[in-house]
Amino acid sequence: MKGPWIGQSPRAGAIVLFAATALAGSYITLRLWQALGGEADPRDVLAQPRIPFSWRIYAALVHAATAGAIGALLPERLAEALLRHAAWFLPLLVFVLVTLAVLVP
Amino acid sequence: MTAEIFALCSRLHGLLAVLSLVLLIHPIVTLRLRRGISVWTARTADLGAAGVLATFLIGWWLYPGYRQGIKPRLLFDDPSATALFESKEHLALLVMALAVGGALSLRLGGHHPAVRRLSWIMLLCSVVVGAVTAGMGLWVAAAAHPAW
C-alpha cells in the first residue's frame, strides 16, 4: 500500500501550534475578560441581543489566523527550537486553560 | 427549530463526539509504538479530527436553541447544570483546536520528529480533555432531560 502524504516542515508545525493555542487561549481570555467586566443577570438570558459564545468564537478565529500568520514568518530553525519546548509547554497550557474553563463557566 | 430536531441533533452530537474520540485513540497509540506513519494512522487522525470539528459545529448550531428552550428552565431547576454546560462549551472549543491541530500538524510536518511529537501531544490532550467534556455533557443532558 502506498504511504500517506505527510510533510516534514517544522514551520508548518509552528503555524498549527500558534493558531491552535491562540484559538483556545483567546477564547478563554475573552471569557475571563467578560466575567471581570461584570456578568449579566442569568435570568435575562433571553433578553440579550447577542450570544456571547458565538462572538467569542468569531474573535478567537481572527486571533488564531493572525497567530498562524506570525508562525509562518518564523525561520525553520527557530520553529524547530520552539516545537522542542512544546512537549512541556503545551500540556501545561492545556491544564491552565481547562482549570480556567471550569472555574469561570 | 422544533423540539424533535433539537433532540435528534443533540443525540447525534453526543454520539459523534464519542465516536471521534475513540477514533483518535488509534493515531495516539500508533504514533507512540511505531517508527513510521502508516496510511491508517493518518486517516484515523483526519477522520477523528473531522468528527470532533463536526461535533463542535453541531453544538455551536444547537446552542441558540439550548439558550432559548432549555437554559431558562434549567437555571430555575438546576443552576449548577447550566454552569457545567457553559464550562463544557469552553472545553469543547479547546478539544476542537487540539484535535484539528494534531491532525493538521501530522499531515503537514509528521515526518519531522518535533512536529510528530507535537501532533501526538495535541491528539493526546484532545482525547483526555474530550473525555472530561463528554462526561460533563452526559451529566447536563441527564439534568436537562425533562426540559423539552
Coordinates of C-alpha atoms in Angstrom, one line a residue, chain B residues 2-118:
Chain B
T2 CA -38.6 22.0 16.6
A3 CA -38.0 20.1 19.8
E4 CA -37.7 16.8 17.8
I5 CA -35.0 18.2 15.6
F6 CA -33.2 19.6 18.6
A7 CA -33.4 16.3 20.4
L8 CA -32.2 14.3 17.3
C9 CA -29.3 16.6 16.7
S10 CA -28.2 16.7 20.3
R11 CA -28.1 12.9 20.4
L12 CA -26.2 12.9 17.1
H13 CA -23.8 15.5 18.6
G14 CA -23.1 13.2 21.6
L15 CA -22.7 10.0 19.6
L16 CA -20.4 11.7 17.1
A17 CA -18.2 13.1 19.9
V18 CA -17.7 9.7 21.5
L19 CA -17.0 8.0 18.1
S20 CA -14.5 10.7 17.1
L21 CA -12.6 10.5 20.5
V22 CA -12.4 6.7 20.1
L23 CA -11.1 7.1 16.6
L24 CA -8.4 9.5 17.8
I25 CA -7.0 6.8 20.2
H26 CA -5.6 4.9 17.1
P27 CA -3.1 7.6 16.0
I28 CA -2.2 8.2 19.6
V29 CA -1.2 4.6 20.1
T30 CA 0.4 4.0 16.7
L31 CA 2.4 7.3 16.8
R32 CA 3.8 6.1 20.1
L33 CA 4.6 2.5 19.2
R34 CA 5.6 2.6 15.6
R35 CA 8.5 4.4 13.9
G36 CA 6.8 5.3 10.7
I37 CA 3.4 6.8 9.9
S38 CA 1.0 4.3 8.3
V39 CA -1.9 5.2 6.0
W40 CA -4.4 4.3 8.7
T41 CA -2.6 6.4 11.4
A42 CA -3.0 9.5 9.2
R43 CA -6.6 8.5 8.1
T44 CA -7.9 7.9 11.7
A45 CA -6.3 11.2 12.8
D46 CA -8.0 13.0 9.9
L47 CA -11.4 11.3 10.5
G48 CA -11.3 11.7 14.2
A49 CA -10.4 15.4 13.9
A50 CA -13.1 15.9 11.3
G51 CA -15.6 14.2 13.6
V52 CA -14.6 16.5 16.5
L53 CA -14.9 19.5 14.3
A54 CA -18.3 18.4 13.1
T55 CA -19.4 17.7 16.7
F56 CA -18.3 21.2 17.7
L57 CA -20.1 22.8 14.7
I58 CA -23.3 20.9 15.5
G59 CA -23.0 22.0 19.2
W60 CA -22.5 25.7 18.1
W61 CA -25.6 25.4 15.8
L62 CA -27.6 23.9 18.7
Y63 CA -26.5 26.5 21.2
P64 CA -29.2 29.2 20.5
G65 CA -31.9 26.5 20.8
Y66 CA -30.5 25.4 24.1
R67 CA -30.4 29.0 25.3
Q68 CA -33.9 29.7 24.2
G69 CA -35.6 26.4 25.0
I70 CA -33.7 24.8 27.9
K71 CA -31.5 27.2 29.7
P72 CA -34.2 29.4 31.3
R73 CA -35.9 26.3 32.8
L74 CA -32.6 24.7 33.8
L75 CA -31.5 27.9 35.5
F76 CA -34.5 27.6 37.7
D77 CA -34.3 23.8 38.3
D78 CA -30.6 23.2 38.5
P79 CA -28.3 26.3 38.2
S80 CA -25.2 24.2 38.7
A81 CA -26.0 22.2 35.5
T82 CA -26.1 25.5 33.4
A83 CA -22.7 26.4 34.8
L84 CA -21.4 23.0 33.9
F85 CA -22.9 23.3 30.4
E86 CA -21.0 26.6 29.8
S87 CA -17.8 25.1 31.0
K88 CA -18.4 22.2 28.6
E89 CA -18.7 24.6 25.7
H90 CA -15.4 26.3 26.7
L91 CA -13.7 22.8 26.9
A92 CA -15.3 21.8 23.5
L93 CA -13.5 24.6 21.7
L94 CA -10.2 23.6 23.4
V95 CA -10.8 19.9 22.3
M96 CA -11.6 21.0 18.7
A97 CA -8.5 23.2 18.5
L98 CA -6.3 20.4 19.8
A99 CA -7.7 17.6 17.6
V100 CA -7.7 19.6 14.4
G101 CA -4.3 21.0 15.3
G102 CA -3.0 17.5 16.0
A103 CA -4.3 16.0 12.7
L104 CA -3.1 19.1 10.6
S105 CA 0.4 19.1 12.1
L106 CA 0.7 15.3 11.5
R107 CA -0.2 15.8 7.8
L108 CA 1.9 19.0 7.3
G109 CA 5.0 18.0 9.2
G110 CA 4.7 14.5 10.6
H111 CA 8.0 13.3 9.1
H112 CA 9.9 15.8 11.3
P113 CA 10.4 14.3 14.8
A114 CA 9.5 17.5 16.7
V115 CA 6.3 18.0 14.7
R116 CA 5.4 14.3 15.1
R117 CA 5.8 14.7 18.9
L118 CA 3.7 17.9 18.8

